[in-house]
Tab-separated table of C-alpha atoms in Angstrom:
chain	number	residue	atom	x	y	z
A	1	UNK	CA	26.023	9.684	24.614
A	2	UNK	CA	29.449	8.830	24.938
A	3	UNK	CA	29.658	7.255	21.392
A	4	UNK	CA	32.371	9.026	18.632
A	5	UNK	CA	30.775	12.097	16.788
A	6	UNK	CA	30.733	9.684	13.853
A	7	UNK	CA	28.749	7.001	14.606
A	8	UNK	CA	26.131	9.992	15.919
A	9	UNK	CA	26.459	11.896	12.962
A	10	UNK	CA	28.433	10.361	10.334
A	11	UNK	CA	26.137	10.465	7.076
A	12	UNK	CA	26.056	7.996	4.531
A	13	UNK	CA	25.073	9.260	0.914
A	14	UNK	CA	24.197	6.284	0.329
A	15	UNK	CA	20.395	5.173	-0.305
A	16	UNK	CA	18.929	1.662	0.617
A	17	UNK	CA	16.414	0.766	-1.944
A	18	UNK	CA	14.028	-1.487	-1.392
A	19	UNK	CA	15.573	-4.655	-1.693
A	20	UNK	CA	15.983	-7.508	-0.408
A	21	UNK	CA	19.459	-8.851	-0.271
A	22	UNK	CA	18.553	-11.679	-3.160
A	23	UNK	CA	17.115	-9.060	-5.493
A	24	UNK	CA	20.795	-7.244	-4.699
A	25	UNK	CA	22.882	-10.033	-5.571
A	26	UNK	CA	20.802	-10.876	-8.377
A	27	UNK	CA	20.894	-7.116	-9.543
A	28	UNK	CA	24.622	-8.116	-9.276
A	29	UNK	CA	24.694	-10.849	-11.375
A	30	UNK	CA	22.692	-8.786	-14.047
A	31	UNK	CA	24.905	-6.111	-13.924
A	32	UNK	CA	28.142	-7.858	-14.226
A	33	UNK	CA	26.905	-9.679	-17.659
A	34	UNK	CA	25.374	-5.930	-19.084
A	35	UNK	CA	29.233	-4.701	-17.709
A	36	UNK	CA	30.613	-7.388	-19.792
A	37	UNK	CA	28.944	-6.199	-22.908
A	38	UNK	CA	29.585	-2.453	-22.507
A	39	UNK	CA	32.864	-2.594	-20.560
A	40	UNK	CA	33.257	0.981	-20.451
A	41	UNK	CA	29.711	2.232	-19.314
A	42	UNK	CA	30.147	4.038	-16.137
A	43	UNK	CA	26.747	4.045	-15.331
A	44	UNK	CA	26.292	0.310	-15.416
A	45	UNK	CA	29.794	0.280	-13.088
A	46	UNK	CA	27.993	2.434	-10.547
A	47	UNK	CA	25.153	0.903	-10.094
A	48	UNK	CA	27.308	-2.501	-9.718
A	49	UNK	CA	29.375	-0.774	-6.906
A	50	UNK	CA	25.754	0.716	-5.488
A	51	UNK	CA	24.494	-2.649	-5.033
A	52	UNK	CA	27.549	-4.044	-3.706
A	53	UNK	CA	27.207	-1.602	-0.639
A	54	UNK	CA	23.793	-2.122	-0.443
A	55	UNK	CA	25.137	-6.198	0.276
A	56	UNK	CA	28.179	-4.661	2.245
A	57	UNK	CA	30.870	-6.169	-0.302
A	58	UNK	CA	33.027	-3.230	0.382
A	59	UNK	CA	36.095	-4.675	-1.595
A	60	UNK	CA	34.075	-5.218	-4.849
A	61	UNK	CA	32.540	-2.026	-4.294
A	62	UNK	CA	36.340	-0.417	-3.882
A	63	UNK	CA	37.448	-2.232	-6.753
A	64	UNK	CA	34.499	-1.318	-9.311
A	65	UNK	CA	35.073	2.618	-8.270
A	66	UNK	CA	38.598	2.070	-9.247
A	67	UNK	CA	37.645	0.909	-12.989
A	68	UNK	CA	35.348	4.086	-13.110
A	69	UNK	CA	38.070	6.401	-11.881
A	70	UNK	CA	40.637	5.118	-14.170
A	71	UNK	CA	37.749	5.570	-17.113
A	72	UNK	CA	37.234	9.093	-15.405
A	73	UNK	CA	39.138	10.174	-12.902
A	74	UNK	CA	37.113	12.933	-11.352
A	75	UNK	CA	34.072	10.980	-11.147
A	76	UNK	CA	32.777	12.070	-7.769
A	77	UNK	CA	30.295	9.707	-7.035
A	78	UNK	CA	33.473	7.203	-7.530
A	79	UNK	CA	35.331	8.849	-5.913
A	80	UNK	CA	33.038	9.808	-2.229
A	81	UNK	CA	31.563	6.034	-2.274
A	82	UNK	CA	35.350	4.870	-2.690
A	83	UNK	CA	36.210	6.826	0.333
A	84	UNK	CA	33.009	5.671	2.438
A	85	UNK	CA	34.149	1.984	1.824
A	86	UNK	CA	37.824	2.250	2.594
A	87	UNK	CA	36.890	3.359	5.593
A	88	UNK	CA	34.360	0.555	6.225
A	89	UNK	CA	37.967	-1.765	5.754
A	90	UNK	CA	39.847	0.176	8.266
A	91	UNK	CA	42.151	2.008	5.316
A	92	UNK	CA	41.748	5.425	6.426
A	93	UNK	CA	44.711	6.362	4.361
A	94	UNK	CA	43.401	5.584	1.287
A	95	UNK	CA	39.709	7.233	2.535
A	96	UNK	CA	41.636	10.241	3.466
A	97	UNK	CA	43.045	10.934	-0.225
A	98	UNK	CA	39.836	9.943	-1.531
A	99	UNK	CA	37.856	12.485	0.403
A	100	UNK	CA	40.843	14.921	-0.172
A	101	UNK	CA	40.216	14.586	-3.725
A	102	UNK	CA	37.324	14.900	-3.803
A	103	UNK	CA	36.802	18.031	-1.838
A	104	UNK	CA	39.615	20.175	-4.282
A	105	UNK	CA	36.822	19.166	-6.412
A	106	UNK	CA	33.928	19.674	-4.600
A	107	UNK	CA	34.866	21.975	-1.622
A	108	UNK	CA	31.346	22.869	-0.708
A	109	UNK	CA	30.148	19.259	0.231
A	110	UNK	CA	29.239	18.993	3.639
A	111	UNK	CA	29.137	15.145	4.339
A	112	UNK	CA	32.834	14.806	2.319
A	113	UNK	CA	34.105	17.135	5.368
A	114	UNK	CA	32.905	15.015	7.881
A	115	UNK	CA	33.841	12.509	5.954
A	116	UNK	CA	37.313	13.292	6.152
A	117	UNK	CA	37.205	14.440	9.576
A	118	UNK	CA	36.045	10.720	10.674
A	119	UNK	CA	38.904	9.269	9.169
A	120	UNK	CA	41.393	11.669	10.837
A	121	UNK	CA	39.904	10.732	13.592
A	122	UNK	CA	40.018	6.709	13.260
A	123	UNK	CA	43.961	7.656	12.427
A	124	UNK	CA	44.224	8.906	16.024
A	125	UNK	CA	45.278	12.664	14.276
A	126	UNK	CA	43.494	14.925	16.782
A	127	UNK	CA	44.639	18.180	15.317
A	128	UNK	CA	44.070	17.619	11.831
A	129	UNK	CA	40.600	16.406	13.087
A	130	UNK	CA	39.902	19.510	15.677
A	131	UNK	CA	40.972	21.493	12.281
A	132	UNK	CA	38.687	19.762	9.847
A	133	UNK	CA	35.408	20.136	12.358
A	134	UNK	CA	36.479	23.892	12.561
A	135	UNK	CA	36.313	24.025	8.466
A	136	UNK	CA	33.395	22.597	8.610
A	137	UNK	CA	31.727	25.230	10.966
A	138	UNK	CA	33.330	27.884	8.785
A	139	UNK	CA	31.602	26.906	5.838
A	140	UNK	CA	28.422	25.890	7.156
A	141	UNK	CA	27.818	28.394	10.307
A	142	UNK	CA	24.241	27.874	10.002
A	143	UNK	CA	24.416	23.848	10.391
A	144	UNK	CA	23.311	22.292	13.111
A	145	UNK	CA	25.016	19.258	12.849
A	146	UNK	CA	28.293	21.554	11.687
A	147	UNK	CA	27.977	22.249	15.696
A	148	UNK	CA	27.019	19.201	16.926
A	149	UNK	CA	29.960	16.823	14.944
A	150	UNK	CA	32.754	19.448	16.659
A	151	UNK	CA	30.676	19.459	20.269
A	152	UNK	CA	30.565	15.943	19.993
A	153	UNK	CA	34.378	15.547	19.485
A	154	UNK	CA	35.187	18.093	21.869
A	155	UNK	CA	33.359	16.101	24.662
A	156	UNK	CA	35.032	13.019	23.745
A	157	UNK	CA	38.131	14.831	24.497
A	158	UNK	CA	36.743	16.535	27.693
A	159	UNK	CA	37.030	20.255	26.341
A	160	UNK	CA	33.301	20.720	27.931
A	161	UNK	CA	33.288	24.235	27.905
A	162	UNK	CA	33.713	24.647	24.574
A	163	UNK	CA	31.734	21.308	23.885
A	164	UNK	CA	28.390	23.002	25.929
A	165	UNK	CA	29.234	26.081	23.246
A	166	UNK	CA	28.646	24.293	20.317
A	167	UNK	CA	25.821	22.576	21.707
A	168	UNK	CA	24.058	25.418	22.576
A	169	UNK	CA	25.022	26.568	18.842
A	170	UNK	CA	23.679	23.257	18.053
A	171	UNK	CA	19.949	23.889	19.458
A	172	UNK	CA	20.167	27.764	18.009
A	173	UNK	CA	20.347	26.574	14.734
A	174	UNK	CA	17.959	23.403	15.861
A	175	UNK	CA	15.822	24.016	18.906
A	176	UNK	CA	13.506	20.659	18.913
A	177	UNK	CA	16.369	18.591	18.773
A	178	UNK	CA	16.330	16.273	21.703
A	179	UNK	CA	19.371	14.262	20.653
A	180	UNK	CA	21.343	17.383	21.142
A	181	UNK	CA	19.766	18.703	24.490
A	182	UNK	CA	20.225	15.182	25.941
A	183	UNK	CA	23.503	15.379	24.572
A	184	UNK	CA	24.141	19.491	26.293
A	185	UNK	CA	22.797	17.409	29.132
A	186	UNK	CA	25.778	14.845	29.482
A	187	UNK	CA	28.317	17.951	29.294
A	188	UNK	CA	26.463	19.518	31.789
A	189	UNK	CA	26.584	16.260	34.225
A	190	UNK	CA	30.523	15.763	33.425
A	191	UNK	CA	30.657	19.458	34.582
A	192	UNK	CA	29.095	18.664	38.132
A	193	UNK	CA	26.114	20.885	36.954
A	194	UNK	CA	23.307	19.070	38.068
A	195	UNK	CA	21.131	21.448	39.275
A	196	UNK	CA	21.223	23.091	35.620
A	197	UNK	CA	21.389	19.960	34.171
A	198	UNK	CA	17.911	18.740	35.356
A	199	UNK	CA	16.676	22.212	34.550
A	200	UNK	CA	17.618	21.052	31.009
A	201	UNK	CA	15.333	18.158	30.981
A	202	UNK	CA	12.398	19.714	33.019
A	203	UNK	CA	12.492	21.711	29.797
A	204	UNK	CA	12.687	19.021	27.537
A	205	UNK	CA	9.659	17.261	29.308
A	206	UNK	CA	7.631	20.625	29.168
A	207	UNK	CA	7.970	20.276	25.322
A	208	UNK	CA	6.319	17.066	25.243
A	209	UNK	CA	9.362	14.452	25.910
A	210	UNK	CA	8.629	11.690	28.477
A	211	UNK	CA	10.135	11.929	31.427
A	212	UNK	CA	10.309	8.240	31.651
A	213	UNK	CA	12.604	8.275	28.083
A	214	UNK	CA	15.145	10.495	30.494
A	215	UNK	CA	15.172	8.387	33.051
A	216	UNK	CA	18.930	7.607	32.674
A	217	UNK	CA	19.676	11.276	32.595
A	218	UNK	CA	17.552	12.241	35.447
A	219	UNK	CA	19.022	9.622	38.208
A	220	UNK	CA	22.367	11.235	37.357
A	221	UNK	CA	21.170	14.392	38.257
A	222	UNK	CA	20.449	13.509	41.806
């Protein structure tokens, strides 16, 4: 549980079809002769750069969003997926003014804001990240996983009282969730609060869990 909030909770927009990697590449191939017929079809450019993720050619994929920006230049889907992949290459400059664009666009979109805070992050810029995960909370007080992105970030940086906050704000808004108990659970274990930490999973294991899953958990409790 000691992972970044991002690789917990980092969500992709992105949807695997069905395919296997041969079918991709020959979707590819397809694609890039129909592209070379109708040269500005921004359809047939998306569903190139889809399928380039979907074979994780994140360079073709950033380079086929930039043809459909500069034939539309608030095309969102370009503009998100162009963001997700520069940060696959490690250039979380360019993913930051991607997601920055798109969110004066689209301000309401939830996985764009922690989108953007993951990048701040991966650029080591703590406050601009602590301030994005409080944005998102702001505009999505009802999210679970608005709580549990921030309480994950705050326990990285060992702010555990506020970290078991937004846990607990986590389960409110989520109460089955045994990611985040498990995860209210290593807080409470950092604290020295055993006693209340094993409380925690004698819950969990009353609601059907088994206790042999929490082994881990339960041997630090001792």
């Amino acid at each position: 549980m000691r992972k970044s909030f991002v690789v917990l909770l980092f969500i992709c927009g992105v949807v695997a079809h069905a395919q296997t990697p041969q079918e991709w590449r020959d979707s590819v191939s397809t694609l890039i002769e129909q592209i070379r017929l109708h040269p500005k079809n921004i359809d047939l450019r998306l569903k190139k750069a889809e399928a380039n993720i979907n074979l994780q050619q994140w360079d073709y994929a950033i380079e086929e969003y930039g043809r459909v920006l500069r034939l539309d230049e608030r095309n969102l889907a370009a503009l998100y997926f162009r963001a997700y992949c520069q940060g696959k290459v490690h250039h979380y400059d360019l993913a930051k003014v991607d997601y920055e664009q798109f969110l004066a666009i689209q301000p309401q979109h939830f996985e764009a804001h922690l989108g953007l805070a993951h990048v701040l992050q991966k650029m080591g810029r703590k406050t601009d990240t602590v301030d994005e995960l409080n944005r998102i909370v702001l505009l999505f007080p009802d999210s679970a996983q608005a709580y549990a992105a921030r309480a994950a970030y705050e326990t990285e940086l060992g702010q555990y009282e506020v970290a078991l906050f937004d846990w607990d704000e986590a389960l409110r808004c989520q109460p089955s969730n045994e990611g985040y108990t498990v995860s209210k659970v290593d807080v409470l274990i950092r604290m020295n609060r055993r006693k209340e930490a094993r409380e925690t999973l004698d819950a969990l294991v009353r609601k059907g869990t088994p206790r042999g899953a929490l082994k881990e958990w339960y041997d630090q409790c001792k």
